[in-house]
CSV table of C-alpha atoms and ligand atoms in Angstrom, one decimal:
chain,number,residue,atom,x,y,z
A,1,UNK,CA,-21.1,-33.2,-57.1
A,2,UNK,CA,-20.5,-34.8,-53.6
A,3,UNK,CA,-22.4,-38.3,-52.7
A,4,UNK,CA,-23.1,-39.0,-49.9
A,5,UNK,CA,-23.5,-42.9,-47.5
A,6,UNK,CA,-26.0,-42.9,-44.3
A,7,UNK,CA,-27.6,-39.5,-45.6
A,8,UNK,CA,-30.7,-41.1,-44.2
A,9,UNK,CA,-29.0,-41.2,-40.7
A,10,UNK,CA,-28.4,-38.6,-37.5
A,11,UNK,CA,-24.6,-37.1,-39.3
A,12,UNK,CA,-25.4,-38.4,-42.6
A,13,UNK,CA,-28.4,-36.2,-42.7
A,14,UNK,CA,-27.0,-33.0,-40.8
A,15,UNK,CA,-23.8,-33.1,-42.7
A,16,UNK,CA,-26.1,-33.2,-46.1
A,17,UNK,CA,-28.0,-29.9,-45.4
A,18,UNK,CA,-25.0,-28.1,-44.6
A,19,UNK,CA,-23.6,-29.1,-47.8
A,20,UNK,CA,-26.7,-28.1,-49.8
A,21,UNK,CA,-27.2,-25.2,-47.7
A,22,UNK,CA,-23.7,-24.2,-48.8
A,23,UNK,CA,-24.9,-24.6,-52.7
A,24,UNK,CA,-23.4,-27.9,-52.9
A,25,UNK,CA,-25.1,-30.8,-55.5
A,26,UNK,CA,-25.8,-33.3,-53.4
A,27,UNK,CA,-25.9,-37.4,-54.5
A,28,UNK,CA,-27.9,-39.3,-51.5
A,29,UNK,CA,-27.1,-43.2,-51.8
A,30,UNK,CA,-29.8,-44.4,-49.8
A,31,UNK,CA,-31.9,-47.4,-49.1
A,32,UNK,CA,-35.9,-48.2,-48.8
A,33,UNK,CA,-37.0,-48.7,-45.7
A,34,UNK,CA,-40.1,-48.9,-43.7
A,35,UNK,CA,-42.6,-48.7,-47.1
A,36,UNK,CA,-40.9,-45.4,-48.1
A,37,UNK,CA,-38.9,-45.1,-51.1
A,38,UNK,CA,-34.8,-43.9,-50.6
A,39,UNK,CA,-36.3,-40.8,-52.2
A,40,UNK,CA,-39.3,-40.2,-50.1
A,41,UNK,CA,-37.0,-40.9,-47.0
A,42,UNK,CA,-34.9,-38.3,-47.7
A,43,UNK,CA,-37.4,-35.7,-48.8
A,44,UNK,CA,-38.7,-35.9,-45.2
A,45,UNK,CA,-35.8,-35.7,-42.9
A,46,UNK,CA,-34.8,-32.4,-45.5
A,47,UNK,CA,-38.0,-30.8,-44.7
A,48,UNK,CA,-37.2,-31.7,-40.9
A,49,UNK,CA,-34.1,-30.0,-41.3
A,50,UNK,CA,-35.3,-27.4,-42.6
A,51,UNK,CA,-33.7,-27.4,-45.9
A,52,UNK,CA,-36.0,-24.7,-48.4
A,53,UNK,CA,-37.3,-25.8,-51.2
A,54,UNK,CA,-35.6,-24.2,-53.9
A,55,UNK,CA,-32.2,-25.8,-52.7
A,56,UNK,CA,-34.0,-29.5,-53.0
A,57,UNK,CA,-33.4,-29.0,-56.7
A,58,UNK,CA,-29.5,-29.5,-56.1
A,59,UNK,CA,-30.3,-33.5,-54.7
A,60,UNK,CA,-30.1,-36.7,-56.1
A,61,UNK,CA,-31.4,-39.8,-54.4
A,62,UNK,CA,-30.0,-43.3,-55.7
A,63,UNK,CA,-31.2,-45.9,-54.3
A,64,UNK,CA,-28.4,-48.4,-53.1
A,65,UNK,CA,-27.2,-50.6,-50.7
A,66,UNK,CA,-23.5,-51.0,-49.9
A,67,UNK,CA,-22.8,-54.5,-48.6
A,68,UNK,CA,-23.7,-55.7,-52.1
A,69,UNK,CA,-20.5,-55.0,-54.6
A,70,UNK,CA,-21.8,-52.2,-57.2
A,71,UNK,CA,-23.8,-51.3,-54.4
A,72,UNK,CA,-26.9,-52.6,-56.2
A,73,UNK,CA,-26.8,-49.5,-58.6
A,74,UNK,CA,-28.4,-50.0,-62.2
A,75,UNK,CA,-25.5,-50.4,-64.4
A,76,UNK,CA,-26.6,-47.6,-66.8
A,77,UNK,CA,-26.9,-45.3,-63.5
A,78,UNK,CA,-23.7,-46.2,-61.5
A,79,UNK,CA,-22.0,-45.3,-65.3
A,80,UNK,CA,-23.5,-42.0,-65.2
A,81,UNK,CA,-22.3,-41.4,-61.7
A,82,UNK,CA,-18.8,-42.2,-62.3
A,83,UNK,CA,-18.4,-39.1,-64.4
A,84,UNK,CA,-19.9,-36.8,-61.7
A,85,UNK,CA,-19.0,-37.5,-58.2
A,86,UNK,CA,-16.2,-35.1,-57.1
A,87,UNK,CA,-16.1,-35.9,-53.6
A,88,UNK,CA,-17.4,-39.0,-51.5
A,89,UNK,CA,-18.9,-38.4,-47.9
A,90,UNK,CA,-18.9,-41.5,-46.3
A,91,UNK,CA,-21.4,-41.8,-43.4
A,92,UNK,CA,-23.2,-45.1,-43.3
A,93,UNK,CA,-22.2,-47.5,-41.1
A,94,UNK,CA,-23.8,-49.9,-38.2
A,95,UNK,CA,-23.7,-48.6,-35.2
A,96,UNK,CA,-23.9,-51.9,-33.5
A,97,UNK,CA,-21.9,-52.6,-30.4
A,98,UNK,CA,-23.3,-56.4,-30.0
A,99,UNK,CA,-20.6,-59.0,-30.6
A,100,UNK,CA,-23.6,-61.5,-31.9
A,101,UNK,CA,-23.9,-59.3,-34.6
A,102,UNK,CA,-20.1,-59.3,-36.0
A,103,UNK,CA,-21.2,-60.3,-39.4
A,104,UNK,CA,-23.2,-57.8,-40.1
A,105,UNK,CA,-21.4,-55.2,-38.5
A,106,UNK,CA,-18.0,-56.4,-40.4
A,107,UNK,CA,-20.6,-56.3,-43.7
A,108,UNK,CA,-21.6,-52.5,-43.3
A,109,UNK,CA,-18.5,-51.3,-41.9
A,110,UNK,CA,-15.5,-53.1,-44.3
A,111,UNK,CA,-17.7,-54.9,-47.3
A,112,UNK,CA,-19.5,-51.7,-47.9
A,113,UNK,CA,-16.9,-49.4,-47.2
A,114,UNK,CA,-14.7,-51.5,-49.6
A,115,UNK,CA,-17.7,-51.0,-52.2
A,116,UNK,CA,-17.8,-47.3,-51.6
A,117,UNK,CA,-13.9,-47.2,-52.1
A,118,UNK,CA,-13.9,-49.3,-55.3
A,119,UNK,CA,-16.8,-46.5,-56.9
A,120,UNK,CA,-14.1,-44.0,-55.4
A,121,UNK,CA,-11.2,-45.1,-57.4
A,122,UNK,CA,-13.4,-45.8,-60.7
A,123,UNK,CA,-14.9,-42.5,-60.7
A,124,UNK,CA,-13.5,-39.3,-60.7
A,125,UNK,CA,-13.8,-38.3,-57.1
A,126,UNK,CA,-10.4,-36.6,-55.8
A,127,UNK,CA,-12.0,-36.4,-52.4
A,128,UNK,CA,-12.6,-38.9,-49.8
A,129,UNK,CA,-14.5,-37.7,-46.0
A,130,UNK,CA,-14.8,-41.0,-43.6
A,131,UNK,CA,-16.9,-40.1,-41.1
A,132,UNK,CA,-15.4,-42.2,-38.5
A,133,UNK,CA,-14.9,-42.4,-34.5
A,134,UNK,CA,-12.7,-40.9,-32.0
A,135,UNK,CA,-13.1,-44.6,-29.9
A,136,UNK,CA,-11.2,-46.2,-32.9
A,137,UNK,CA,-8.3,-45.2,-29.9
A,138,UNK,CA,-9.8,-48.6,-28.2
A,139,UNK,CA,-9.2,-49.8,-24.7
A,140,UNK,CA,-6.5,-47.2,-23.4
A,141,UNK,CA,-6.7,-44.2,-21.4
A,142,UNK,CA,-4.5,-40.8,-21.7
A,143,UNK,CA,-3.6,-38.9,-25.2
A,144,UNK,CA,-5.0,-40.1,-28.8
A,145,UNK,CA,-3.5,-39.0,-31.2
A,146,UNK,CA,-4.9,-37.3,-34.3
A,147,UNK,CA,-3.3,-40.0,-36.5
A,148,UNK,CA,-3.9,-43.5,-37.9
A,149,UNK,CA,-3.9,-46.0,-34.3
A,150,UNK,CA,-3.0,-49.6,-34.3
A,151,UNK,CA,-5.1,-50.5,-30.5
A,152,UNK,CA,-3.8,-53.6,-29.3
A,153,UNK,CA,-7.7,-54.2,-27.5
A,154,UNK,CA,-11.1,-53.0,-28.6
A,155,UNK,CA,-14.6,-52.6,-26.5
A,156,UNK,CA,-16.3,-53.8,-29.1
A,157,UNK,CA,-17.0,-54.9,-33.0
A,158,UNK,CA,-17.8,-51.5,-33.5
A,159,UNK,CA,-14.7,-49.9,-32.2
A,160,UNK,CA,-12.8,-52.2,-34.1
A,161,UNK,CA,-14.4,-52.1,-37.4
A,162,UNK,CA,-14.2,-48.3,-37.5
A,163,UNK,CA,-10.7,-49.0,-36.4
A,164,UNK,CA,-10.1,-51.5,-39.5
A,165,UNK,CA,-11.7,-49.2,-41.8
A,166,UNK,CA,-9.5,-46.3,-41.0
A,167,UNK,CA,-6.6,-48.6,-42.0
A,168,UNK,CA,-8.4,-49.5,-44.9
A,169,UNK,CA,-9.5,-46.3,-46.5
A,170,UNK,CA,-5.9,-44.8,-45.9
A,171,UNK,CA,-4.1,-47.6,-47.6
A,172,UNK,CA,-6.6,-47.5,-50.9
A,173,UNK,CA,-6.8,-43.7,-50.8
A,174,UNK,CA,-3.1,-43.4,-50.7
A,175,UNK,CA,-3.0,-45.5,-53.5
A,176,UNK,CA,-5.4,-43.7,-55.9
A,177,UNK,CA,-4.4,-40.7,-55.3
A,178,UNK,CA,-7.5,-39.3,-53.4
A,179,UNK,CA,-6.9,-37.0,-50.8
A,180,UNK,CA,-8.6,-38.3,-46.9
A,181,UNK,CA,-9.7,-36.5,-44.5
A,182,UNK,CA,-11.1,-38.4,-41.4
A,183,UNK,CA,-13.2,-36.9,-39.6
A,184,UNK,CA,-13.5,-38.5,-35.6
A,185,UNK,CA,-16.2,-37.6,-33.4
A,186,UNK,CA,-16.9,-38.4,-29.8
A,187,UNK,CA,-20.7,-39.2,-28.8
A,188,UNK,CA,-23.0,-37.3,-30.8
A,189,UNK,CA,-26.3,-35.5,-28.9
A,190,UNK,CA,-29.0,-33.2,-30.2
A,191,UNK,CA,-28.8,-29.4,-31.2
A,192,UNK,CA,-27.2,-27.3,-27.9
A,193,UNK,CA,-30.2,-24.9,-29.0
A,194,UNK,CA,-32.9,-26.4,-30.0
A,195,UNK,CA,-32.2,-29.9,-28.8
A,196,UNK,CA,-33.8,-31.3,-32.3
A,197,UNK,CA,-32.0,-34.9,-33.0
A,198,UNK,CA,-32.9,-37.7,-34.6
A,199,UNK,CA,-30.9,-40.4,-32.6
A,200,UNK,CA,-31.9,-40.8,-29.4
A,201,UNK,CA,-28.8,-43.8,-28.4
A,202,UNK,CA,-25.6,-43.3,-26.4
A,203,UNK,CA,-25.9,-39.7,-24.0
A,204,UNK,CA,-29.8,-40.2,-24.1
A,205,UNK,CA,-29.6,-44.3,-23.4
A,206,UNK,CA,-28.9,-44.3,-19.2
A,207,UNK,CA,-31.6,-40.9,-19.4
A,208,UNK,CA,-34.1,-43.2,-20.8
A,209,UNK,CA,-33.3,-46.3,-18.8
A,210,UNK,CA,-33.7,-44.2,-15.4
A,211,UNK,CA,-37.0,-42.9,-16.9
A,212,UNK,CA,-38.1,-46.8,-18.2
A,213,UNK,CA,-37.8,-47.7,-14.3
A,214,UNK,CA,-39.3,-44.5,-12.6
A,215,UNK,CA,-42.3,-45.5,-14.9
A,216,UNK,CA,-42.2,-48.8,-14.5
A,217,UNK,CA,-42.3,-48.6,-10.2
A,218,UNK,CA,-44.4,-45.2,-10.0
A,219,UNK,CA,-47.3,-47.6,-12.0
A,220,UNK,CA,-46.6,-50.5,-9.8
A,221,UNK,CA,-46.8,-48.3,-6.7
A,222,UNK,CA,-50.3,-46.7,-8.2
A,223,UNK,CA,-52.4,-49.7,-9.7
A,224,UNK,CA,-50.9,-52.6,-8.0
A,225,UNK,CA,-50.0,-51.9,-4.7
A,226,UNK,CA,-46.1,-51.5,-5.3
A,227,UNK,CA,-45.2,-55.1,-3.8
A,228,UNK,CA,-42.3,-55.0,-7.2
A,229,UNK,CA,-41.2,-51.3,-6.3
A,230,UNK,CA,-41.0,-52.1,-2.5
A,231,UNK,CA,-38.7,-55.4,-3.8
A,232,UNK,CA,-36.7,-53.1,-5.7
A,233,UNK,CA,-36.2,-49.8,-2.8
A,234,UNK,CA,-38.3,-47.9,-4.8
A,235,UNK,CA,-41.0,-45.2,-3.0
A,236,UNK,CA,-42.5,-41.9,-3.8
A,237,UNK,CA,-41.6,-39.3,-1.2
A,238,UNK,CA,-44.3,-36.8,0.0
A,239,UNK,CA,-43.6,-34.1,-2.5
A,240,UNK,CA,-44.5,-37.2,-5.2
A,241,UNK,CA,-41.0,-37.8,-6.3
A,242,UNK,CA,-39.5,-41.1,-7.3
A,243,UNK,CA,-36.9,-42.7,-5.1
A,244,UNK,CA,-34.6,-44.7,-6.9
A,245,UNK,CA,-31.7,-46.3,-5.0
A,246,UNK,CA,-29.4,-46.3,-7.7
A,247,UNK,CA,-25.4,-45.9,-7.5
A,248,UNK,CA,-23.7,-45.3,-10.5
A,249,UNK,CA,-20.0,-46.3,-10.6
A,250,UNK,CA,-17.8,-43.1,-11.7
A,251,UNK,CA,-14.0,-43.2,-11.7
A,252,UNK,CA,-12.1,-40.4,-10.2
A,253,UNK,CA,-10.8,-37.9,-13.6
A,254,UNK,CA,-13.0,-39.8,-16.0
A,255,UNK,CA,-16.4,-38.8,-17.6
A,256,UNK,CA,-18.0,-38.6,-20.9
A,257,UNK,CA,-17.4,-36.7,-24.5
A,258,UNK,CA,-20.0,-35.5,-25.6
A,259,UNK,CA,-20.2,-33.2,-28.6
A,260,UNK,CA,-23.7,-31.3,-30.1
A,261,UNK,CA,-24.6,-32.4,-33.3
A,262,UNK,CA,-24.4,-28.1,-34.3
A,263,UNK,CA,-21.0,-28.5,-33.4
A,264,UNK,CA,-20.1,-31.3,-35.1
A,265,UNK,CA,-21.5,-30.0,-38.4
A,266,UNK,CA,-20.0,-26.6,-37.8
A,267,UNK,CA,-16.6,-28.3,-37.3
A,268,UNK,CA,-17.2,-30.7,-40.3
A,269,UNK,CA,-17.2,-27.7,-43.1
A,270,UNK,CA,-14.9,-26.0,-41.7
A,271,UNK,CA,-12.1,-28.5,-41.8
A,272,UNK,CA,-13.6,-30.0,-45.2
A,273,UNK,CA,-13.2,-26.5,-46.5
A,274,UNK,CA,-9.7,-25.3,-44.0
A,275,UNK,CA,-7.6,-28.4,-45.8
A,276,UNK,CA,-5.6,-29.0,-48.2
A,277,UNK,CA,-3.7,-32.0,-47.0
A,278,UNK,CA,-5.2,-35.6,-46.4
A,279,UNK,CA,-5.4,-36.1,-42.4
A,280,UNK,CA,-7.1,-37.4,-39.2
A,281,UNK,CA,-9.5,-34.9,-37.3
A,282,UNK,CA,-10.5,-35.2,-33.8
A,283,UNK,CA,-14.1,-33.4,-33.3
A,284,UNK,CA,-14.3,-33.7,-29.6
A,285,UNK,CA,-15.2,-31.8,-26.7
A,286,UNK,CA,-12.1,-30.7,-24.9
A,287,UNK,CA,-13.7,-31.1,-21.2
A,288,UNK,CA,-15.4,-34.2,-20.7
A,289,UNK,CA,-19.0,-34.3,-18.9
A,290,UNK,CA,-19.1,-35.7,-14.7
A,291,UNK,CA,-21.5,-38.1,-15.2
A,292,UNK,CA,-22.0,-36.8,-11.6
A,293,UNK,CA,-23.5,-33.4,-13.7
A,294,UNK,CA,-25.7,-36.1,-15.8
A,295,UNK,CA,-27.4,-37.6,-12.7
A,296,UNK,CA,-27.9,-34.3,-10.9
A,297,UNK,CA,-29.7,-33.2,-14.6
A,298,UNK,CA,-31.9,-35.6,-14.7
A,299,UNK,CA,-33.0,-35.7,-11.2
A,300,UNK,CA,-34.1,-32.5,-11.5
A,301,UNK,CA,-35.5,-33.0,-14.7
A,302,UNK,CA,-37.7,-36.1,-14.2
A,303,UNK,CA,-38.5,-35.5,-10.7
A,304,UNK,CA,-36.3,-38.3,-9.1
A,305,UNK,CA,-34.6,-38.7,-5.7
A,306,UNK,CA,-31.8,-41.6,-4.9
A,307,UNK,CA,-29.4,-41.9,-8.3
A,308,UNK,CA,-26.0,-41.0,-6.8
A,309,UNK,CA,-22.4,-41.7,-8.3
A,310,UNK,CA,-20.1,-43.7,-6.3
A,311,UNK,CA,-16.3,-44.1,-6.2
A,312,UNK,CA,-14.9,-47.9,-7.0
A,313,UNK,CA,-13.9,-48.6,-3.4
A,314,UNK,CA,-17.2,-47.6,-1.9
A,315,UNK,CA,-19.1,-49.8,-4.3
A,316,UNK,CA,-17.3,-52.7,-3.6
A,317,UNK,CA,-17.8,-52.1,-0.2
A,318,UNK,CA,-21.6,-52.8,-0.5
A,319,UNK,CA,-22.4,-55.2,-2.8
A,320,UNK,CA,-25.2,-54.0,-5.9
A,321,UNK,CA,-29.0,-53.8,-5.0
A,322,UNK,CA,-31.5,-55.5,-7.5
A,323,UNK,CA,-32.1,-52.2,-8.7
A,324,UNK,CA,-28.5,-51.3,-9.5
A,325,UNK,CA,-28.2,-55.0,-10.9
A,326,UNK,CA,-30.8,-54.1,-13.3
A,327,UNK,CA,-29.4,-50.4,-14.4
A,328,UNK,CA,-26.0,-51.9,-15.0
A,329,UNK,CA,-27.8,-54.5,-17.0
A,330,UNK,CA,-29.2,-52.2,-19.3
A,331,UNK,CA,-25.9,-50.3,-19.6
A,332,UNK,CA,-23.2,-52.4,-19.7
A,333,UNK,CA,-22.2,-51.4,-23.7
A,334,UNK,CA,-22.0,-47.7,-22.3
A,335,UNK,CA,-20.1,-48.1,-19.1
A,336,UNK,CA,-16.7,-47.4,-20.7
A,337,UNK,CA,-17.6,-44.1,-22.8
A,338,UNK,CA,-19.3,-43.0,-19.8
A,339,UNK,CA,-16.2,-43.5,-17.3
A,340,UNK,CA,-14.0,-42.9,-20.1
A,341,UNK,CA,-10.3,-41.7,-19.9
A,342,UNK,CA,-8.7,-40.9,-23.1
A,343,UNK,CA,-7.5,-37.6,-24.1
A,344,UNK,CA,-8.4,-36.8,-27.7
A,345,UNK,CA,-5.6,-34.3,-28.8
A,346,UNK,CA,-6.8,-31.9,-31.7
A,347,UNK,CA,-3.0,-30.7,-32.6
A,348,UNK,CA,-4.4,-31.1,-36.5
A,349,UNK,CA,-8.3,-29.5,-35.8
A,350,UNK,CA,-7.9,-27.5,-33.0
A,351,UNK,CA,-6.3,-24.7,-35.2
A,352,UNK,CA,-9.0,-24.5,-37.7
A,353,UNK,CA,-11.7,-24.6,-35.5
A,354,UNK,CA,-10.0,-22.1,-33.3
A,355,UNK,CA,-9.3,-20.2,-37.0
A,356,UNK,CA,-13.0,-20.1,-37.2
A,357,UNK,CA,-13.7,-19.0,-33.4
A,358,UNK,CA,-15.6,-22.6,-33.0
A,359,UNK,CA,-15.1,-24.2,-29.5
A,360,UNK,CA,-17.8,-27.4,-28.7
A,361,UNK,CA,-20.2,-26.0,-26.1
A,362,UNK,CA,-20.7,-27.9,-22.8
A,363,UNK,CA,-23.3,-30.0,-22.1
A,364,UNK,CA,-25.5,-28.1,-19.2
A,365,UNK,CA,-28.3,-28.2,-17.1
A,366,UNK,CA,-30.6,-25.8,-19.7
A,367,UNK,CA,-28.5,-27.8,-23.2
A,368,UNK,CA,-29.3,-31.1,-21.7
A,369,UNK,CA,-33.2,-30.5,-20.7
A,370,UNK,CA,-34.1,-29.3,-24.1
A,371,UNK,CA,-32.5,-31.9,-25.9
A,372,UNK,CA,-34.4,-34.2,-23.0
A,373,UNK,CA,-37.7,-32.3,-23.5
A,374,UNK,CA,-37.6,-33.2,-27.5
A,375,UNK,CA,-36.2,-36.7,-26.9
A,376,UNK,CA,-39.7,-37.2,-24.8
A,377,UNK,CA,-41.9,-35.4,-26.7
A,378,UNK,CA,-41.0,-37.1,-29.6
A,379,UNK,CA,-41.1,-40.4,-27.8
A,380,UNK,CA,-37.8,-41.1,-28.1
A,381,UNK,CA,-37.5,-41.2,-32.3
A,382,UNK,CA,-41.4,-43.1,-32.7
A,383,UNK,CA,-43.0,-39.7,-33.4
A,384,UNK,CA,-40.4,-37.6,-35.1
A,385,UNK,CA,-42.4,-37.3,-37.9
A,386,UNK,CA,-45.3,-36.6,-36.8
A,387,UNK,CA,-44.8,-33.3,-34.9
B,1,NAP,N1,-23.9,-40.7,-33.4
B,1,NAP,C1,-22.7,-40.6,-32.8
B,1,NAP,O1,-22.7,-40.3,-31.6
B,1,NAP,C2,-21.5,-41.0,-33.5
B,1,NAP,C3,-20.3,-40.8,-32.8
B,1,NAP,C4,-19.1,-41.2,-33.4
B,1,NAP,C5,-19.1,-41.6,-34.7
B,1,NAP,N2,-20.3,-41.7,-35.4
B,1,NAP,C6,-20.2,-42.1,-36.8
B,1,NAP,O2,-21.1,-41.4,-37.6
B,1,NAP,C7,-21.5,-42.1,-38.7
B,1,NAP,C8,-23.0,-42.0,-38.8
B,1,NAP,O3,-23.6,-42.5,-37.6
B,1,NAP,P1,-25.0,-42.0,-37.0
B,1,NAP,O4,-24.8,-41.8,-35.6
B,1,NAP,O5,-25.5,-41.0,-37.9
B,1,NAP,O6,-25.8,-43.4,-37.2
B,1,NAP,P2,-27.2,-43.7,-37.8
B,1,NAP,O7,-28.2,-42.5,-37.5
B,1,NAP,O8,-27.6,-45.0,-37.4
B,1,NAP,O9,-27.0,-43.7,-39.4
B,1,NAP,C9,-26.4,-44.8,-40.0
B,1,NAP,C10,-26.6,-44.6,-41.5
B,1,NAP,O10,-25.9,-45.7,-42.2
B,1,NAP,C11,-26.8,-46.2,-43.1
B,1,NAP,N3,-26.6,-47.6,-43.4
B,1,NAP,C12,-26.4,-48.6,-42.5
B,1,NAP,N4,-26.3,-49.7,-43.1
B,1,NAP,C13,-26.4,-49.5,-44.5
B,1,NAP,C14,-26.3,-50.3,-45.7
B,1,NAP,N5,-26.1,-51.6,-45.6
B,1,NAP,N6,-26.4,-49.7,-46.9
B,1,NAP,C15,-26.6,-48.3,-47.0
B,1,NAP,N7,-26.7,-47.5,-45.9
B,1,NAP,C16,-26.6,-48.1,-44.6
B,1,NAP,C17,-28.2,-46.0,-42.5
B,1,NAP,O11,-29.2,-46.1,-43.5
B,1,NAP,P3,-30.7,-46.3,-43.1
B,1,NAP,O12,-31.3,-45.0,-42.6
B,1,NAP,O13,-31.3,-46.8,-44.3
B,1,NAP,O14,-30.7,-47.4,-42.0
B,1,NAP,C18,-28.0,-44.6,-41.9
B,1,NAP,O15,-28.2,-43.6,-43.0
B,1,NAP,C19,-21.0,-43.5,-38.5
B,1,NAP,O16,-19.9,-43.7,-39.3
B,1,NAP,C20,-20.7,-43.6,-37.0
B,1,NAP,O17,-19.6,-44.5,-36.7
B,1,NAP,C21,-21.5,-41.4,-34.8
């Protein structure tokens, strides 16, 4: 029996239909949310993912929060599943970047791991999967290793939490006796076929932002005369596309890592299944993205003219127009995974992937506009479950 954290979320969720694909009984700790029971939650996003019906009878949902100690179990029902967990998968975390919310972020990602752990060592669970991040590696740039990093600098609360908890998990897993794997991912996007996802944050965020402005001026330019747009350099040009002098600071070598979620799950069982030993896993794409290839995507995508990327020394050349002052605004919390120099190495993963003939596909012009198409058409997340 494996249980399973953040089931309810964008990994959480994938990783859980593989495993029950794969025959696997399946413990969901989940939470309420929205009016929806933990259980009704999870029913849905399995019939989004496709999951048949006759494999639903190998899930459990338990409704639980980690942040409180016991994780808010009934006593009667953590008992029970203390004899039957074999195996912990530990997804859920917050995924918040934002200093102001340290608290909380320190309360999800080491309080609730801590509680996780402690149900971990009282059970019988032998296996421990920590579904962690490949920017634990903090502010550096050049080779990460696949191995347990003390950073001397973080970008932010999240970085370091994950960072923390890595320590954490190691030390109390070494102790017990339960065997670790860590599994660290670089920015997660939808599927590189279908471009289904049900997070729509980091890759998709400066996407959206572009797309929030082009709305934003093209309405100003057609019901009110376009004095803001005009403020702002924006115009539509003959053919009706939307001008937008933006430049977008890129640094010369750097880029972004950006993995499918298909991959990742893909990569996930076969190094859950390709172990033996306890260890640290890099799932990462070995090329990273030109965010110079992002900008020329969307352009073409969304119809826009003006976005360009600009070295360091030609930016400070000319100082930042209003609308650039806006963009980097909205972006500041991306701007170092999206100029981003460190080199994951995958001395530990690469083998088994490369056992299993799996290599992360590229991000490309067709990936990207599906996984665009389905971001809009679901409006972003809003209608996901309505389609
Ligand atoms: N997405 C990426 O690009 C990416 C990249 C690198 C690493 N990761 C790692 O992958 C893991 C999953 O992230 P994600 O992208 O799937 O994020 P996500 O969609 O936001 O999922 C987060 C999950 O954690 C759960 N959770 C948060 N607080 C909780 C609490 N107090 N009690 C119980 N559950 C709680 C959420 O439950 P609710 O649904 O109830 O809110 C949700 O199931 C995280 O460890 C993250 O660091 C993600």
């Amino acid at each position: 029996m494996i249980l399973i954290t953040g089931g309810t979320g964008f990994l959480g969720a994938h990783i859980a239909a593989y495993l029950i694909e794969q025959g696997e009984e399946v413990i969901f700790l989940a939470r309420s949310k929205q009016g929806l029971s933990a259980a009704d939650r999870v029913d849905r996003l399995l019939d989004w993912l496709g999951v048949a019906a006759d494999r639903k009878k190998n899930v459990r949902v338990v409704e639980g929060r980690i942040e409180h100690p016991a994780l808010a179990l009934e006593p009667d029902l953590s008992a029970s599943m203390f004899r039957e967990i074999d195996e912990i998968v530990h997804c859920a975390s917050s995924t918040s970047f934002a200093e102001r919310k340290r608290a909380e972020v320190e309360a999800v990602n080491l309080d609730g791991l801590r509680h996780v752990l402690d149900l971990a060592e009282r059970s019988r669970c032998r296996r421990f999967h920590l579904v962690s991040t490949a920017y634990v590696a903090g502010r550096t740039s050049g080779p990460c290793p696949e191995e347990i990093v003390h950073p001397t600098a973080f970008t932010n609360v999240y970085e370091e939490t994950k960072c923390r908890a890595e320590w954490l998990t190691s030390e109390r897993c070494a102790k017990a006796g339960i065997r670790l794997s860590i599994y660290r991912t670089s920015i997660v996007y939808g599927h590189s076929e279908t471009g289904r996802s049900l997070l729509f944050n980091a890759l998709y965020y400066p996407v959206r932002t572009a797309l929030f402005l082009k709305n934003l001026y093209e309405t100003d330019i057609r019901e009110r005369g376009g004095r803001k747009a005009a403020e702002m350099g924006v115009r539509l040009d003959g053919d009706g596309w939307t001008v937008m002098p933006i430049r977008i600071l890129v640094g010369d070598g750097a880029g972004i890592n950006v993995v499918p979620i298909d991959f990742f799950v893909r990569a996930f069982g076969s190094i859950r299944e390709g172990t033996s030993d306890s260890g640290v896993f890099h799932i990462v794409n070995s090329r990273q993205t030109r965010l110079e290839d992002i900008i020329e995507y969307t352009q073409a995508l969304f119809r826009i003219q003006g976005i360009s990327a600009c070295p360091a020394q030609e930016m400070e050349g000319k100082p930042r127009n209003a609308l650039e002052a806006v963009f980097e605004t909205y972006l500041e919390a991306y701007g170092p995974y999206m100029r981003d120099r460190r080199i994951f190495g995958t001395e530990r993963a690469g083998p088994i992937l490369d056992k299993k003939g799996l290599r992360c596909p590229d991000l490309t012009c067709d990936s990207f506009k599906r996984c665009l198409d389905y971001a809009v058409d679901c409006d972003w997340g809003r209608r996901l479950f309505q389609r």
